[in-house]
Amino acid sequence: MALTRRGAGVVEAGEREVPVALPGEVVVRVRACGVCRTDLHIVDDELPTPEIPIVPGHEIVGIVEQVGDGVTALVVGDRVGIPWLSYTCGQCAYCTTGRENLCVNARFTGYHTDGGYAEHAVADAAYVFKLPTGYSDVDAAPLMCAGLIGYRSYRMAGDAPRIGLYGFGAAAHIIAQVAVHEGRTVFAFTPPGKTETQAFARSLGASWAGDSTDAPPEMLDAAIVFAPVGALVTEALSRLAPGGTVVCAGIHMSDVPGFPYRLLWEERAIRSVANLTRQDAREFLAIAAALPIKTRVAPYDLADANRALGDLRSGAVRGAAVLVPEA
Ligand SMILES: [Zn+2]
Ligand SMILES: [Zn+2]
């Protein structure tokens, strides 16, 4: 299922040859692929799409079917995950200082290279991760971006004891469980009136859940904004205790409105999180193996990718949408 025209808003079914693994690569039979909000930004042309046609999808779970020359860490039959980060140069000022997520030559799955809205995917084996057992293929898919980028955002919140999560979708429902497990107090914010989502957040251990316009019962030490809504940045900032941080987790967001300086005063901070490092993936997958995290998924047939994208666009998906190719 490929985006064949810039801004088409939909993907189109097509047939391709099964890829062949070049040296250093693996070819994976896709078992499941999560649908991320970034995919929506790509098909809706809210992100400049460098490659057309492109097969979206960067939350890939699959079984290794071919191993290229030189690949030693993976063998045929391994169950693996393929995330957003698909290549870094290893030489730039970011790569050499532990920040390969900001690599100036980085390439991304389902954006520069074909992703997982397909029956097969090919990837550089150095950016592929074995997945913990204890998760079905469908349940594991959201770990690969909602989980990973959510985890990086969570780490940027530091050791904040009281964490607000703005937008309680795929990423927040995973990170809430990690935060509760680590003894943090979680406050969940949803669009006004989304009482079912608020109840879901409480069921995962959030100590409070309410409308994004509501004041939480306590000030927050950090807030992570997962929804692509700039107004939530200032809303979250207004709920921070001194020294607190707002972390913006999305790749694209509507404009952030102006705000009085007193909201930022007292060492409050606003920052964004971009992409992931392979170290983030290793750390997060170790936590996922130990917990385990319960993911709420909405499976769709791969052929129904446009329905999944539409449901995500309209806010109708509960948890994480996941595409499943026919067996
Ligand atoms: Zn994503
Ligand atoms: Zn680099």
PDB file of C-alpha atoms in Angstrom, residues 5 15 31 39 43 66 70 72 84 96 98 115 153 189 249 252 286 305 312:
ATOM      1  CA  ARG A   5       0.934  11.091  -5.330  1.00  0.00           C
ATOM      2  CA  GLU A  15       2.231  -5.336  -6.651  1.00  0.00           C
ATOM      3  CA  ARG A  31       3.294  -9.922  10.353  1.00  0.00           C
ATOM      4  CA  ASP A  39       2.104   8.245   8.471  1.00  0.00           C
ATOM      5  CA  VAL A  43       0.058  10.978   3.238  1.00  0.00           C
ATOM      6  CA  GLN A  66      16.441 -13.629   4.055  1.00  0.00           C
ATOM      7  CA  GLY A  70      27.779 -10.069   6.542  1.00  0.00           C
ATOM      8  CA  THR A  72      25.667 -12.089  11.940  1.00  0.00           C
ATOM      9  CA  TRP A  84      11.561   4.707  12.187  1.00  0.00           C
ATOM     10  CA  THR A  96      29.781  10.760  17.248  1.00  0.00           C
ATOM     11  CA  GLY A  98      25.519   9.676  21.115  1.00  0.00           C
ATOM     12  CA  GLY A 115       8.101   0.649   5.129  1.00  0.00           C
ATOM     13  CA  SER A 153      10.019  11.645  25.353  1.00  0.00           C
ATOM     14  CA  PHE A 189      -5.413  14.741  29.542  1.00  0.00           C
ATOM     15  CA  ALA A 249       6.770  14.354  21.200  1.00  0.00           C
ATOM     16  CA  HIS A 252       4.499  17.956  13.319  1.00  0.00           C
ATOM     17  CA  ALA A 286      14.357  -4.396  27.771  1.00  0.00           C
ATOM     18  CA  ALA A 305      -5.037   0.770   5.382  1.00  0.00           C
ATOM     19  CA  LEU A 312      -6.732   7.842  13.131  1.00  0.00           C
TER      20      LEU A 312
END
